Amino acid sequence: MNKKGPVIIIEDDLDDQGFLIEIFTRLNYSNKLIFFPNGSQAYDFLSTTEEMPFIILFDVHMPFINGFDLKSKIKTNCESGIQCVPFLFFSTTTTKNILVDAYTKSTQGFFIKDNSLSELEKTIKVIMEYWKRCVSPINFSHAA
């Protein structure tokens, strides 16, 4: 896991993008933020980049390619390093069926975007701190 890699955020709402930029700046994370307005553009980037992302945050309700289809395309068509990047849904609403679909398709997390900036900041901090502490097969080295 490239803990210094960019955070890929697939979000078409410019206000939400601004809030996330403000929060990441305030929390002092040095990860570059790369925004895409839809899953199609994100997929084009992820399938060709040599820069390994840290995490992918995706609003499940997006035009062109929804979150489930993007996750499936990444799993099927991208190299194994990208497949190991944590893929997290980040949405304003959900249903039980969407949650079941997300977790049965190996999504690593599903978070609700809170309307409160302070609550959104707490969620981002939890996500970042959790994944910064995780290990991944990409960079695993263990002297047994």
Tab-separated table of C-alpha atoms in Angstrom:
chain	number	residue	atom	x	y	z
A	1	MET	CA	0.000	0.000	0.000
A	2	ASN	CA	1.405	3.335	-1.035
A	3	LYS	CA	0.581	5.354	2.077
A	4	LYS	CA	2.072	8.471	0.499
A	5	GLY	CA	0.179	7.932	-2.753
A	6	PRO	CA	-2.664	10.080	-3.974
A	7	VAL	CA	-6.195	9.776	-2.700
A	8	ILE	CA	-8.462	9.233	-5.687
A	9	ILE	CA	-11.858	10.859	-5.151
A	10	ILE	CA	-14.624	10.225	-7.648
A	11	GLU	CA	-17.097	12.986	-6.885
A	12	ASP	CA	-19.130	15.121	-9.262
A	13	ASP	CA	-20.333	17.670	-6.687
A	14	LEU	CA	-17.975	20.678	-6.723
A	15	ASP	CA	-19.099	21.777	-3.239
A	16	ASP	CA	-18.219	18.351	-1.827
A	17	GLN	CA	-14.855	18.505	-3.601
A	18	GLY	CA	-14.184	21.858	-1.945
A	19	PHE	CA	-15.158	20.535	1.481
A	20	LEU	CA	-12.840	17.552	1.057
A	21	ILE	CA	-9.925	19.755	-0.013
A	22	GLU	CA	-10.509	21.942	3.058
A	23	ILE	CA	-10.693	18.924	5.372
A	24	PHE	CA	-7.573	17.205	4.021
A	25	THR	CA	-5.686	20.508	4.316
A	26	ARG	CA	-6.892	21.103	7.861
A	27	LEU	CA	-5.970	17.538	8.887
A	28	ASN	CA	-2.529	18.083	7.350
A	29	TYR	CA	-2.435	14.942	5.194
A	30	SER	CA	0.234	15.271	2.565
A	31	ASN	CA	-1.432	12.880	0.099
A	32	LYS	CA	-2.234	14.547	-3.197
A	33	LEU	CA	-5.964	14.601	-3.947
A	34	ILE	CA	-6.989	13.635	-7.475
A	35	PHE	CA	-10.634	14.270	-8.338
A	36	PHE	CA	-12.647	12.742	-11.143
A	37	PRO	CA	-16.214	13.800	-11.984
A	38	ASN	CA	-17.214	10.270	-13.026
A	39	GLY	CA	-16.131	6.648	-12.882
A	40	SER	CA	-15.252	6.484	-16.562
A	41	GLN	CA	-12.509	9.111	-16.252
A	42	ALA	CA	-11.289	7.525	-13.018
A	43	TYR	CA	-11.063	4.130	-14.698
A	44	ASP	CA	-9.072	5.585	-17.598
A	45	PHE	CA	-6.600	7.025	-15.086
A	46	LEU	CA	-6.423	3.924	-12.861
A	47	SER	CA	-5.920	1.560	-15.777
A	48	THR	CA	-2.950	3.527	-17.137
A	49	THR	CA	-1.246	5.229	-14.192
A	50	GLU	CA	2.063	4.119	-12.801
A	51	GLU	CA	1.406	6.151	-9.646
A	52	MET	CA	-0.049	3.781	-7.059
A	53	PRO	CA	-2.969	5.437	-5.210
A	54	PHE	CA	-3.348	5.194	-1.439
A	55	ILE	CA	-7.146	4.848	-1.400
A	56	ILE	CA	-10.087	5.326	-3.749
A	57	LEU	CA	-13.189	7.139	-2.452
A	58	PHE	CA	-16.180	6.720	-4.735
A	59	ASP	CA	-19.685	8.100	-4.513
A	60	VAL	CA	-21.790	5.059	-5.376
A	61	HIS	CA	-24.341	7.121	-7.341
A	62	MET	CA	-22.297	8.465	-10.251
A	63	PRO	CA	-22.952	8.969	-13.961
A	64	PHE	CA	-21.491	6.722	-16.693
A	65	ILE	CA	-20.011	4.046	-14.427
A	66	ASN	CA	-21.463	3.469	-10.966
A	67	GLY	CA	-19.323	2.328	-8.068
A	68	PHE	CA	-20.097	-1.366	-8.490
A	69	ASP	CA	-19.265	-1.356	-12.181
A	70	LEU	CA	-16.026	0.550	-11.590
A	71	LYS	CA	-14.934	-1.885	-8.891
A	72	SER	CA	-15.705	-4.795	-11.211
A	73	LYS	CA	-13.769	-3.228	-14.121
A	74	ILE	CA	-10.760	-2.596	-11.877
A	75	LYS	CA	-10.823	-6.171	-10.594
A	76	THR	CA	-11.112	-7.607	-14.099
A	77	ASN	CA	-8.857	-5.317	-16.126
A	78	CYS	CA	-6.297	-3.545	-13.937
A	79	GLU	CA	-2.969	-4.851	-12.721
A	80	SER	CA	-2.895	-6.482	-9.300
A	81	GLY	CA	-1.388	-3.484	-7.505
A	82	ILE	CA	-4.402	-1.307	-8.328
A	83	GLN	CA	-6.703	-4.168	-7.334
A	84	CYS	CA	-5.216	-4.055	-3.814
A	85	VAL	CA	-5.896	-0.341	-3.320
A	86	PRO	CA	-8.641	0.156	-0.702
A	87	PHE	CA	-11.910	0.952	-2.495
A	88	LEU	CA	-14.333	2.827	-0.256
A	89	PHE	CA	-17.828	3.990	-1.034
A	90	PHE	CA	-18.626	7.465	0.205
A	91	SER	CA	-22.217	8.509	-0.405
A	92	THR	CA	-24.946	10.800	0.930
A	93	THR	CA	-27.547	8.000	0.966
A	94	THR	CA	-27.763	4.253	0.867
A	95	THR	CA	-30.146	1.347	1.161
A	96	LYS	CA	-29.750	-2.058	2.705
A	97	ASN	CA	-29.552	-3.606	-0.785
A	98	ILE	CA	-26.752	-1.254	-1.810
A	99	LEU	CA	-24.842	-2.075	1.384
A	100	VAL	CA	-25.262	-5.810	0.852
A	101	ASP	CA	-24.084	-5.446	-2.755
A	102	ALA	CA	-21.087	-3.384	-1.678
A	103	TYR	CA	-19.863	-5.789	0.966
A	104	THR	CA	-20.544	-8.964	-1.026
A	105	LYS	CA	-18.400	-7.479	-3.813
A	106	SER	CA	-15.444	-6.999	-1.434
A	107	THR	CA	-15.723	-3.265	-0.906
A	108	GLN	CA	-13.468	-2.327	1.995
A	109	GLY	CA	-15.837	0.244	3.486
A	110	PHE	CA	-19.000	2.244	3.028
A	111	PHE	CA	-19.288	5.665	4.628
A	112	ILE	CA	-22.100	8.192	4.686
A	113	LYS	CA	-21.140	11.760	3.768
A	114	ASP	CA	-22.448	13.778	6.658
A	115	ASN	CA	-23.873	17.257	6.022
A	116	SER	CA	-21.889	18.627	8.959
A	117	LEU	CA	-18.357	19.680	8.030
A	118	SER	CA	-17.088	18.666	11.487
A	119	GLU	CA	-18.626	15.180	11.170
A	120	LEU	CA	-17.273	14.808	7.638
A	121	GLU	CA	-13.838	15.735	8.980
A	122	LYS	CA	-14.105	13.053	11.691
A	123	THR	CA	-15.005	10.459	9.056
A	124	ILE	CA	-12.060	11.409	6.822
A	125	LYS	CA	-9.692	11.268	9.789
A	126	VAL	CA	-10.929	7.788	10.765
A	127	ILE	CA	-10.572	6.537	7.178
A	128	MET	CA	-7.068	7.941	6.730
A	129	GLU	CA	-5.757	6.816	10.111
A	130	TYR	CA	-7.180	3.317	9.705
A	131	TRP	CA	-5.654	2.775	6.264
A	132	LYS	CA	-2.321	4.336	7.235
A	133	ARG	CA	-2.037	1.628	9.916
A	134	CYS	CA	-3.006	-1.281	7.631
A	135	VAL	CA	-0.554	-3.506	5.810
A	136	SER	CA	-1.000	-4.632	2.237
A	137	PRO	CA	0.436	-7.401	0.061
A	138	ILE	CA	1.852	-4.726	-2.282
A	139	ASN	CA	4.609	-3.660	0.092
A	140	PHE	CA	4.726	-6.610	2.475
A	141	SER	CA	8.176	-7.598	3.599
A	142	HIS	CA	8.558	-9.912	6.555
A	143	ALA	CA	11.674	-11.664	7.713
A	144	ALA	CA	10.303	-14.954	9.046
